[in-house]
Short mmCIF file of C-alpha atoms in Angstrom, two decimals:
data_model
loop_
_atom_site.label_atom_id
_atom_site.label_comp_id
_atom_site.label_asym_id
_atom_site.label_seq_id
_atom_site.Cartn_x
_atom_site.Cartn_y
_atom_site.Cartn_z
CA UNK A 1 -72.67 97.64 97.22
CA UNK A 2 -69.00 98.10 98.07
CA UNK A 3 -67.96 97.33 101.65
CA UNK A 4 -65.45 99.80 103.06
CA UNK A 5 -61.80 98.75 103.24
CA UNK A 6 -61.77 98.96 107.03
CA UNK A 7 -64.81 96.67 107.19
CA UNK A 8 -63.20 94.08 104.92
CA UNK A 9 -59.97 94.31 106.90
CA UNK A 10 -61.85 93.66 110.14
CA UNK A 11 -63.71 90.76 108.52
CA UNK A 12 -60.53 89.16 107.28
CA UNK A 13 -58.79 89.57 110.61
CA UNK A 14 -61.57 87.96 112.61
CA UNK A 15 -62.08 85.08 110.21
CA UNK A 16 -58.38 84.23 110.21
CA UNK A 17 -58.14 84.51 113.98
CA UNK A 18 -61.24 82.51 114.94
CA UNK A 19 -62.05 78.91 113.97
CA UNK A 20 -65.17 78.18 111.96
CA UNK A 21 -68.06 77.30 114.26
CA UNK A 22 -68.85 73.81 113.00
CA UNK A 23 -70.49 74.55 109.63
CA UNK A 24 -72.01 71.55 107.90
CA UNK A 25 -73.00 73.42 104.74
CA UNK A 26 -72.09 72.38 101.21
CA UNK A 27 -70.82 68.83 101.58
CA UNK A 28 -68.70 67.01 99.01
CA UNK A 29 -71.62 64.69 98.24
CA UNK A 30 -74.10 67.49 97.61
CA UNK A 31 -75.54 67.09 94.10
CA UNK A 32 -75.51 69.97 91.63
CA UNK A 33 -79.22 69.44 91.02
CA UNK A 34 -81.54 68.42 93.84
CA UNK A 35 -84.23 65.82 93.45
CA UNK A 36 -87.98 66.36 93.36
CA UNK A 37 -89.82 65.01 96.40
CA UNK A 38 -92.53 62.44 95.73
CA UNK A 39 -96.15 63.54 95.87
CA UNK A 40 -97.94 62.39 99.02
CA UNK A 41 -101.54 61.37 98.33
CA UNK A 42 -104.11 60.95 101.09
CA UNK A 43 -107.02 58.52 100.85
CA UNK A 44 -109.82 59.59 103.25
CA UNK A 45 -111.51 56.21 102.92
CA UNK A 46 -108.55 54.20 104.18
CA UNK A 47 -107.04 57.11 106.10
CA UNK A 48 -103.69 56.23 104.57
CA UNK A 49 -101.12 58.11 102.52
CA UNK A 50 -99.24 56.87 99.51
CA UNK A 51 -96.39 58.34 97.49
CA UNK A 52 -96.59 59.03 93.77
CA UNK A 53 -94.12 60.26 91.17
CA UNK A 54 -96.82 61.21 88.68
CA UNK A 55 -95.84 64.87 88.55
CA UNK A 56 -98.54 65.61 85.97
CA UNK A 57 -100.81 65.92 89.01
CA UNK A 58 -98.99 69.10 90.03
CA UNK A 59 -100.03 72.62 89.06
CA UNK A 60 -97.84 74.65 86.67
CA UNK A 61 -94.38 75.28 88.05
CA UNK A 62 -90.80 76.14 87.18
CA UNK A 63 -87.66 74.64 88.63
CA UNK A 64 -84.04 75.50 89.21
CA UNK A 65 -81.28 73.25 90.57
CA UNK A 66 -82.38 73.68 94.20
CA UNK A 67 -85.87 75.20 94.10
CA UNK A 68 -89.32 74.57 92.66
CA UNK A 69 -91.80 77.43 92.33
CA UNK A 70 -95.50 76.78 91.80
CA UNK A 71 -97.38 79.45 89.89
CA UNK A 72 -100.75 80.79 90.97
CA UNK A 73 -103.27 78.02 90.15
CA UNK A 74 -105.77 80.46 88.63
CA UNK A 75 -103.24 81.61 86.05
CA UNK A 76 -102.89 85.12 87.42
CA UNK A 77 -99.72 86.64 88.79
CA UNK A 78 -96.19 86.03 87.62
CA UNK A 79 -95.28 84.39 84.33
CA UNK A 80 -92.88 81.48 84.05
CA UNK A 81 -90.17 83.87 82.86
CA UNK A 82 -90.65 86.08 85.93
CA UNK A 83 -90.63 83.02 88.16
CA UNK A 84 -87.36 81.79 86.66
CA UNK A 85 -85.80 85.20 87.25
CA UNK A 86 -86.88 85.03 90.90
CA UNK A 87 -85.34 81.58 91.29
CA UNK A 88 -82.04 82.93 89.98
CA UNK A 89 -81.82 85.19 93.05
CA UNK A 90 -82.60 82.27 95.36
CA UNK A 91 -79.91 80.17 93.71
CA UNK A 92 -77.44 83.03 94.21
CA UNK A 93 -78.45 83.39 97.86
CA UNK A 94 -77.98 79.64 98.33
CA UNK A 95 -74.54 79.79 96.70
CA UNK A 96 -73.58 82.61 99.06
CA UNK A 97 -74.85 81.33 102.39
CA UNK A 98 -74.46 77.57 101.92
CA UNK A 99 -71.75 77.37 99.27
CA UNK A 100 -69.49 80.23 100.35
CA UNK A 101 -70.32 80.85 104.02
CA UNK A 102 -70.95 77.26 105.09
CA UNK A 103 -74.50 77.31 106.44
CA UNK A 104 -76.47 74.05 106.54
CA UNK A 105 -78.23 73.15 103.32
CA UNK A 106 -81.97 73.77 102.95
CA UNK A 107 -82.12 70.76 100.63
CA UNK A 108 -82.07 68.33 103.55
CA UNK A 109 -84.57 67.55 106.27
CA UNK A 110 -84.79 70.16 109.02
CA UNK A 111 -83.67 67.61 111.60
CA UNK A 112 -81.05 65.81 109.51
CA UNK A 113 -77.45 66.65 110.39
CA UNK A 114 -75.66 63.95 108.45
CA UNK A 115 -76.49 64.71 104.82
CA UNK A 116 -77.23 61.04 104.08
CA UNK A 117 -80.73 61.40 102.68
CA UNK A 118 -81.78 62.75 99.28
CA UNK A 119 -81.45 66.46 98.66
CA UNK A 120 -84.83 67.83 97.61
CA UNK A 121 -85.75 71.13 96.01
CA UNK A 122 -87.32 73.66 98.38
CA UNK A 123 -90.92 74.29 97.37
CA UNK A 124 -92.36 77.78 96.92
CA UNK A 125 -96.01 78.47 96.14
CA UNK A 126 -97.49 81.66 94.75
CA UNK A 127 -100.99 82.22 96.10
CA UNK A 128 -103.51 85.02 95.90
CA UNK A 129 -103.40 85.92 99.60
CA UNK A 130 -101.05 84.54 102.21
CA UNK A 131 -103.14 86.22 104.92
CA UNK A 132 -102.31 87.99 108.15
CA UNK A 133 -101.00 91.03 106.25
CA UNK A 134 -97.88 89.05 105.36
CA UNK A 135 -96.38 88.94 101.89
CA UNK A 136 -94.81 85.56 102.54
CA UNK A 137 -94.67 82.78 105.10
CA UNK A 138 -92.33 79.86 105.72
CA UNK A 139 -93.75 76.60 107.08
CA UNK A 140 -92.13 73.37 108.09
CA UNK A 141 -92.76 69.74 108.92
CA UNK A 142 -89.60 67.79 108.22
CA UNK A 143 -88.91 70.19 105.35
CA UNK A 144 -89.60 73.87 104.93
CA UNK A 145 -91.93 75.19 102.25
CA UNK A 146 -92.72 78.78 101.43
CA UNK A 147 -95.83 80.70 100.39
CA UNK A 148 -95.59 84.11 98.74
CA UNK A 149 -98.30 86.49 97.59
CA UNK A 150 -98.66 86.71 93.84
CA UNK A 151 -97.18 90.00 92.73
CA UNK A 152 -94.59 90.02 95.53
CA UNK A 153 -91.86 88.00 93.84
CA UNK A 154 -88.98 90.43 94.40
CA UNK A 155 -85.60 89.35 95.79
CA UNK A 156 -85.76 91.22 99.11
CA UNK A 157 -88.88 89.20 99.97
CA UNK A 158 -88.07 85.84 98.40
CA UNK A 159 -84.62 85.73 100.01
CA UNK A 160 -86.15 86.90 103.32
CA UNK A 161 -88.59 83.97 103.29
CA UNK A 162 -85.89 81.53 102.24
CA UNK A 163 -83.84 82.85 105.18
CA UNK A 164 -86.53 81.53 107.52
CA UNK A 165 -86.01 78.13 105.89
CA UNK A 166 -82.26 78.54 106.33
CA UNK A 167 -82.83 79.31 110.01
CA UNK A 168 -84.77 76.09 110.52
CA UNK A 169 -81.91 74.06 109.12
CA UNK A 170 -79.26 75.20 111.59
CA UNK A 171 -80.06 72.57 114.23
CA UNK A 172 -82.00 74.50 116.86
CA UNK A 173 -84.25 76.75 114.83
CA UNK A 174 -85.02 80.04 116.55
CA UNK A 175 -88.60 79.99 115.19
CA UNK A 176 -89.38 76.98 117.40
CA UNK A 177 -88.48 78.65 120.73
CA UNK A 178 -90.44 81.41 122.44
CA UNK A 179 -87.52 83.55 123.57
CA UNK A 180 -85.73 83.28 120.22
CA UNK A 181 -88.67 83.52 117.81
CA UNK A 182 -88.89 87.32 117.93
CA UNK A 183 -85.36 87.48 116.49
CA UNK A 184 -86.42 85.50 113.42
CA UNK A 185 -87.50 88.50 111.34
CA UNK A 186 -84.30 90.39 112.16
CA UNK A 187 -82.34 87.32 111.05
CA UNK A 188 -84.29 87.00 107.78
CA UNK A 189 -83.82 90.69 107.01
CA UNK A 190 -80.10 90.36 107.75
CA UNK A 191 -79.82 87.48 105.28
CA UNK A 192 -81.73 89.41 102.61
CA UNK A 193 -79.72 92.61 103.08
CA UNK A 194 -76.42 90.72 103.15
CA UNK A 195 -77.35 88.96 99.92
CA UNK A 196 -78.39 92.20 98.23
CA UNK A 197 -75.57 94.48 99.35
CA UNK A 198 -72.56 92.76 100.88
CA UNK A 199 -69.27 91.80 99.26
CA UNK A 200 -69.70 88.54 101.17
CA UNK A 201 -72.22 87.60 98.45
CA UNK A 202 -70.56 89.42 95.54
CA UNK A 203 -69.10 86.25 94.01
CA UNK A 204 -72.43 84.43 94.25
CA UNK A 205 -74.28 87.33 92.62
CA UNK A 206 -71.67 87.53 89.86
CA UNK A 207 -71.95 83.79 89.22
CA UNK A 208 -75.60 84.35 88.34
CA UNK A 209 -74.98 87.67 86.53
CA UNK A 210 -77.01 89.57 89.12
CA UNK A 211 -76.25 93.10 90.34
CA UNK A 212 -76.12 94.27 93.92
CA UNK A 213 -79.42 95.62 95.22
CA UNK A 214 -80.69 98.35 97.51
CA UNK A 215 -80.26 98.03 101.26
CA UNK A 216 -83.26 97.34 103.48
CA UNK A 217 -82.05 99.91 106.02
CA UNK A 218 -84.49 102.62 107.06
CA UNK A 219 -83.07 105.21 109.48
CA UNK A 220 -86.56 106.33 110.44
CA UNK A 221 -87.39 102.90 111.85
CA UNK A 222 -84.03 101.67 113.15
CA UNK A 223 -82.20 104.79 114.34
CA UNK A 224 -85.17 107.04 115.04
CA UNK A 225 -86.71 104.31 117.23
CA UNK A 226 -83.46 103.27 118.90
CA UNK A 227 -85.17 103.59 122.29
CA UNK A 228 -87.11 100.34 121.76
CA UNK A 229 -85.80 97.08 123.20
CA UNK A 230 -83.06 95.77 120.96
CA UNK A 231 -85.59 93.39 119.37
CA UNK A 232 -89.27 94.11 119.97
CA UNK A 233 -91.87 91.94 118.25
CA UNK A 234 -94.94 93.97 119.17
CA UNK A 235 -97.56 93.96 116.38
CA UNK A 236 -96.98 96.65 113.79
CA UNK A 237 -98.63 99.85 114.94
CA UNK A 238 -97.68 103.55 114.59
CA UNK A 239 -97.59 104.00 118.38
CA UNK A 240 -96.72 100.68 119.99
CA UNK A 241 -95.28 98.76 117.04
CA UNK A 242 -92.04 96.86 117.47
CA UNK A 243 -88.81 96.82 115.52
CA UNK A 244 -88.11 93.15 114.81
CA UNK A 245 -88.04 93.73 111.04
CA UNK A 246 -85.70 96.71 111.53
CA UNK A 247 -83.29 95.34 114.16
CA UNK A 248 -81.10 93.46 111.66
CA UNK A 249 -78.26 96.07 111.61
CA UNK A 250 -77.16 94.67 114.98
CA UNK A 251 -76.40 91.37 113.21
CA UNK A 252 -74.63 93.30 110.46
CA UNK A 253 -72.55 95.07 113.12
CA UNK A 254 -71.52 91.67 114.52
CA UNK A 255 -70.70 90.47 111.00
CA UNK A 256 -68.46 93.38 109.97
CA UNK A 257 -67.07 93.40 113.51
CA UNK A 258 -65.12 96.65 113.33
CA UNK A 259 -64.45 96.37 117.07
CA UNK A 260 -62.96 92.87 116.88
CA UNK A 261 -65.29 91.08 119.31
CA UNK A 262 -64.25 87.50 119.99
CA UNK A 263 -66.05 84.93 117.82
CA UNK A 264 -67.77 87.53 115.65
CA UNK A 265 -67.02 88.46 112.05
CA UNK A 266 -68.09 86.57 108.95
CA UNK A 267 -69.21 83.50 110.92
CA UNK A 268 -70.53 85.37 113.95
CA UNK A 269 -74.26 85.06 113.27
CA UNK A 270 -73.82 81.42 112.30
CA UNK A 271 -72.11 80.90 115.65
CA UNK A 272 -75.15 82.35 117.42
CA UNK A 273 -77.54 80.02 115.60
CA UNK A 274 -75.47 76.85 115.79
CA UNK A 275 -74.52 77.35 119.44
CA UNK A 276 -78.11 77.89 120.53
CA UNK A 277 -78.77 75.19 123.15
CA UNK A 278 -81.30 72.46 122.49
CA UNK A 279 -84.68 73.82 123.52
CA UNK A 280 -83.25 77.27 124.10
CA UNK A 281 -83.02 77.02 127.91
CA UNK A 282 -85.38 79.99 128.13
CA UNK A 283 -82.51 82.18 126.97
CA UNK A 284 -82.18 84.61 124.05
CA UNK A 285 -79.60 85.15 121.30
CA UNK A 286 -77.94 87.69 123.61
CA UNK A 287 -77.29 84.90 126.11
CA UNK A 288 -75.67 82.86 123.33
CA UNK A 289 -73.62 85.90 122.32
CA UNK A 290 -72.28 86.11 125.87
CA UNK A 291 -71.21 82.46 125.70
CA UNK A 292 -69.39 83.08 122.42
CA UNK A 293 -67.70 86.18 123.84
CA UNK A 294 -66.63 84.29 126.96
CA UNK A 295 -64.66 86.47 129.36
CA UNK A 296 -63.41 88.77 126.60
CA UNK A 297 -66.32 91.23 126.84
CA UNK A 298 -69.91 91.55 128.00
CA UNK A 299 -72.99 91.77 125.85
CA UNK A 300 -73.67 95.12 127.51
CA UNK A 301 -70.36 96.44 126.15
CA UNK A 302 -71.09 95.09 122.68
CA UNK A 303 -74.60 96.56 122.51
CA UNK A 304 -73.44 99.92 123.87
CA UNK A 305 -70.73 100.15 121.20
CA UNK A 306 -73.22 99.12 118.53
CA UNK A 307 -75.56 101.98 119.40
CA UNK A 308 -72.63 104.38 119.69
CA UNK A 309 -71.57 103.47 116.15
CA UNK A 310 -75.16 103.65 114.90
CA UNK A 311 -75.27 107.32 115.91
CA UNK A 312 -73.69 107.98 112.51
CA UNK A 313 -74.19 104.58 110.87
CA UNK A 314 -70.55 103.61 111.36
CA UNK A 315 -70.93 99.80 111.32
CA UNK A 316 -69.14 98.94 108.06
CA UNK A 317 -72.24 99.06 105.85
CA UNK A 318 -71.94 101.94 103.34
CA UNK A 319 -75.69 102.30 102.76
CA UNK A 320 -76.39 102.49 106.49
CA UNK A 321 -73.86 105.30 106.85
CA UNK A 322 -75.05 107.15 103.76
CA UNK A 323 -78.73 107.03 104.68
CA UNK A 324 -77.97 108.05 108.26
CA UNK A 325 -76.04 111.05 106.93
CA UNK A 326 -78.90 112.00 104.64
CA UNK A 327 -81.44 112.02 107.47
CA UNK A 328 -79.29 113.00 110.47
CA UNK A 329 -80.90 116.42 110.95
CA UNK A 330 -84.32 114.82 111.46
CA UNK A 331 -83.33 111.90 113.70
CA UNK A 332 -83.86 111.60 117.46
CA UNK A 333 -84.85 115.21 118.06
CA UNK A 334 -87.98 114.07 119.92
CA UNK A 335 -86.08 112.27 122.69
CA UNK A 336 -85.54 115.25 125.00
CA UNK A 337 -87.40 118.02 126.80
CA UNK A 338 -85.61 121.23 127.73
CA UNK A 339 -85.97 122.01 131.44
CA UNK A 340 -83.81 125.15 131.45
CA UNK A 341 -80.68 126.43 129.72
CA UNK A 342 -78.29 123.50 129.48
CA UNK A 343 -80.64 121.14 131.32
CA UNK A 344 -82.70 118.43 129.64
CA UNK A 345 -84.69 115.39 130.66
CA UNK A 346 -85.46 112.30 128.64
CA UNK A 347 -88.82 112.30 126.93
CA UNK A 348 -91.30 109.79 128.44
CA UNK A 349 -92.02 107.13 125.85
CA UNK A 350 -88.74 107.91 124.07
CA UNK A 351 -86.35 106.78 126.80
CA UNK A 352 -84.41 103.56 126.28
CA UNK A 353 -85.90 100.15 127.04
CA UNK A 354 -83.87 96.94 127.35
CA UNK A 355 -80.65 97.31 125.36
CA UNK A 356 -82.14 100.28 123.51
CA UNK A 357 -80.60 103.73 123.22
CA UNK A 358 -81.37 107.42 123.50
CA UNK A 359 -79.38 109.85 121.38
CA UNK A 360 -78.70 113.47 122.28
CA UNK A 361 -77.61 115.22 119.10
CA UNK A 362 -75.42 118.14 120.19
CA UNK A 363 -75.23 121.51 118.44
CA UNK A 364 -71.85 123.17 118.96
CA UNK A 365 -69.89 126.10 117.52
CA UNK A 366 -73.04 127.89 116.42
CA UNK A 367 -74.43 124.95 114.42
CA UNK A 368 -78.16 124.49 113.97
CA UNK A 369 -79.89 121.34 112.69
CA UNK A 370 -79.84 122.38 109.02
CA UNK A 371 -77.11 125.05 109.03
CA UNK A 372 -73.50 125.19 110.10
CA UNK A 373 -72.04 127.92 112.26
CA UNK A 374 -68.84 129.82 111.49
CA UNK A 375 -65.74 127.74 110.78
CA UNK A 376 -62.44 127.46 112.63
CA UNK A 377 -64.00 127.28 116.07
CA UNK A 378 -63.76 124.79 118.90
CA UNK A 379 -66.15 124.23 121.78
CA UNK A 380 -65.23 122.65 125.08
CA UNK A 381 -68.24 120.39 125.58
CA UNK A 382 -69.17 119.07 129.01
CA UNK A 383 -71.94 116.53 129.50
CA UNK A 384 -73.26 114.96 132.71
CA UNK A 385 -76.00 112.35 133.08
CA UNK A 386 -78.02 112.66 136.28
CA UNK A 387 -80.97 111.05 138.07
CA UNK A 388 -80.91 107.84 136.03
CA UNK A 389 -83.55 105.34 137.12
CA UNK A 390 -81.54 102.33 136.01
CA UNK A 391 -78.11 101.13 134.85
CA UNK A 392 -76.81 102.56 131.59
CA UNK A 393 -73.72 102.81 129.41
CA UNK A 394 -73.00 106.19 127.81
CA UNK A 395 -70.64 107.24 125.04
CA UNK A 396 -69.82 110.60 123.48
CA UNK A 397 -69.42 110.17 119.72
CA UNK A 398 -67.49 112.88 117.89
CA UNK A 399 -67.29 112.58 114.10
CA UNK A 400 -65.40 114.54 111.49
CA UNK A 401 -67.86 115.96 108.98
CA UNK A 402 -65.45 115.52 106.07
CA UNK A 403 -63.60 112.25 106.66
CA UNK A 404 -66.54 110.59 108.48
CA UNK A 405 -64.06 109.17 110.99
CA UNK A 406 -65.40 109.04 114.54
CA UNK A 407 -63.91 108.88 118.00
CA UNK A 408 -65.80 107.19 120.81
CA UNK A 409 -65.29 108.64 124.28
CA UNK A 410 -66.55 106.41 127.11
CA UNK A 411 -68.49 107.99 129.97
CA UNK A 412 -67.99 105.42 132.78
CA UNK A 413 -69.29 107.76 135.49
CA UNK A 414 -71.83 109.50 133.25
CA UNK A 415 -69.67 112.55 132.60
CA UNK A 416 -67.37 113.67 129.81
CA UNK A 417 -65.39 116.68 128.63
CA UNK A 418 -64.15 116.94 125.07
CA UNK A 419 -63.15 119.53 122.50
CA UNK A 420 -65.42 119.57 119.45
CA UNK A 421 -64.27 121.59 116.45
CA UNK A 422 -66.49 123.27 113.88
CA UNK A 423 -65.56 120.47 111.45
CA UNK A 424 -67.00 117.88 113.82
CA UNK A 425 -70.42 116.81 115.03
CA UNK A 426 -71.20 115.17 118.35
CA UNK A 427 -73.85 112.89 119.82
CA UNK A 428 -74.30 111.33 123.26
CA UNK A 429 -75.55 107.73 123.14
CA UNK A 430 -77.12 106.41 126.36
CA UNK A 431 -77.96 102.69 126.36
CA UNK A 432 -80.12 100.79 128.86
CA UNK A 433 -77.72 98.04 129.98
CA UNK A 434 -78.97 96.10 133.00
CA UNK A 435 -76.29 93.93 134.63
CA UNK A 436 -78.28 90.73 134.05
CA UNK A 437 -79.51 89.68 130.62
CA UNK A 438 -83.28 89.32 130.44
CA UNK A 439 -85.25 86.36 129.17
CA UNK A 440 -88.23 87.74 127.28
CA UNK A 441 -90.59 86.61 124.54
CA UNK A 442 -90.95 90.05 122.97
CA UNK A 443 -94.44 89.67 121.51
CA UNK A 444 -96.81 91.17 124.09
CA UNK A 445 -94.39 93.83 125.26
CA UNK A 446 -97.30 95.99 126.40
CA UNK A 447 -99.00 93.25 128.40
CA UNK A 448 -102.04 91.20 127.48
CA UNK A 449 -104.05 93.08 124.82
CA UNK A 450 -107.34 94.56 126.02
CA UNK A 451 -110.59 93.96 124.19
CA UNK A 452 -111.11 97.72 123.91
CA UNK A 453 -107.63 98.16 122.35
CA UNK A 454 -106.35 100.19 125.32
CA UNK A 455 -102.91 99.45 126.70
CA UNK A 456 -102.47 97.42 129.86
CA UNK A 457 -101.08 99.28 132.90
CA UNK A 458 -97.32 99.71 132.71
CA UNK A 459 -96.96 97.39 135.70
CA UNK A 460 -98.10 94.56 133.40
CA UNK A 461 -95.65 95.35 130.62
CA UNK A 462 -92.79 93.03 129.81
CA UNK A 463 -89.72 94.03 131.87
CA UNK A 464 -87.83 94.42 128.58
CA UNK A 465 -90.27 97.18 127.65
CA UNK A 466 -89.70 99.32 130.73
CA UNK A 467 -87.64 102.40 130.09
CA UNK A 468 -85.08 104.14 132.23
CA UNK A 469 -85.24 107.92 132.48
CA UNK A 470 -82.53 110.44 133.26
CA UNK A 471 -81.50 114.06 132.94
CA UNK A 472 -78.72 115.61 130.91
CA UNK A 473 -76.63 118.65 131.72
CA UNK A 474 -74.77 120.18 128.77
CA UNK A 475 -72.36 123.11 128.48
CA UNK A 476 -70.45 124.21 125.40
CA UNK A 477 -73.39 123.24 123.21
CA UNK A 478 -77.07 122.36 123.28
CA UNK A 479 -79.24 119.34 122.53
CA UNK A 480 -81.00 119.47 119.17
CA UNK A 481 -84.73 119.45 119.87
CA UNK A 482 -87.53 120.82 117.65
CA UNK A 483 -87.93 124.22 119.28
CA UNK A 484 -84.23 125.05 118.92
CA UNK A 485 -84.78 125.71 115.21
CA UNK A 486 -84.80 129.46 114.47
#
């Protein structure tokens, strides 16, 4: 996947301007081939453990310089050739994130920061059923090991699970802290998508003769459900399910850093992980982001600009922009209810929660969702937000249909006037931006589950799951909602 020139320019500018945030990744003493950890044997009679190097005791497996993959013990599932092919992707991901980008090595102990002990291969086991409806799981003691369902040995999953291991090795692993854990899946998806698609990993993929892959982006889960809290770990469900597997584009936005935020860019996500305080301090990655930004900007400004750019997928990731374009006529049209001509109110259940967004797709110059109006026209569009039940940040996004270039017009008082030509399209992005960052776990966003599967009263919901509502007044166009189709 080719990263746009503007994205690479922004990446280069930020990396040259900001110091690396203390990476301890590929050290000079790191061996080309990692060792094999001894087998630990337990004697129930003496209640003692001993170490053995009799590797004939192990089930069938294949190895690569930094990984060891155990095949399904019953002989079913992947062959050794398929397993070796899977390890090639993991080696490439390691070369990218540890070798090129400077993340801590997964060959060391989780808690070792000095690199003085042996480097051991990361163990991966194929089993018939991981359980819990998961395709893979990462576990840890002093070292991380991975389990993957037989038949699921594809790079988007194997690199995702290895990304959890990578997360553990950054000093203060997000999976170990309640208010960070919900971000773990977004992080793992970001690693997998970056490996598959980004020029940041192009050299590593080429080293292993591997092509770029398909993006993990799904506009119908990320953009269409933009109203959810920025990361929501609610159990997967068609009605109340969260977005933690689909929130990774925010990390991609910070990585490509088209807006030049301080401390972001190529090393931005690493900065968030390695500057996480010991124990977490009951904070979230957004709190760490604010520390990295310092006085240069607020998290609220960053998140608001992220959602404004996501209106048309303009975050520096070509696949995100392309897939947004392909589905734009079907996105976010369920977020509004028409009250009268030019007057709309936000749809209950589709209004923005903590750091989430509502989009109002505007139809101007005679456009309809699937058809364009006559050319060579210009509409004077006026928008006003009224009756908001909480703080928000709003932006009018106007994008050229041909060049895909967008202009972002701030709405500091909730109002805006702008000319929109027939060669442009426009969207209002309204983001729930409370003045104080929230500390939230993000798992039981709808309160304690009831035995009868009904939702708890809204008063018991996590504060991060409470939406703000508002009204919208529009002239010079109309909001695209289902019944506007003729």
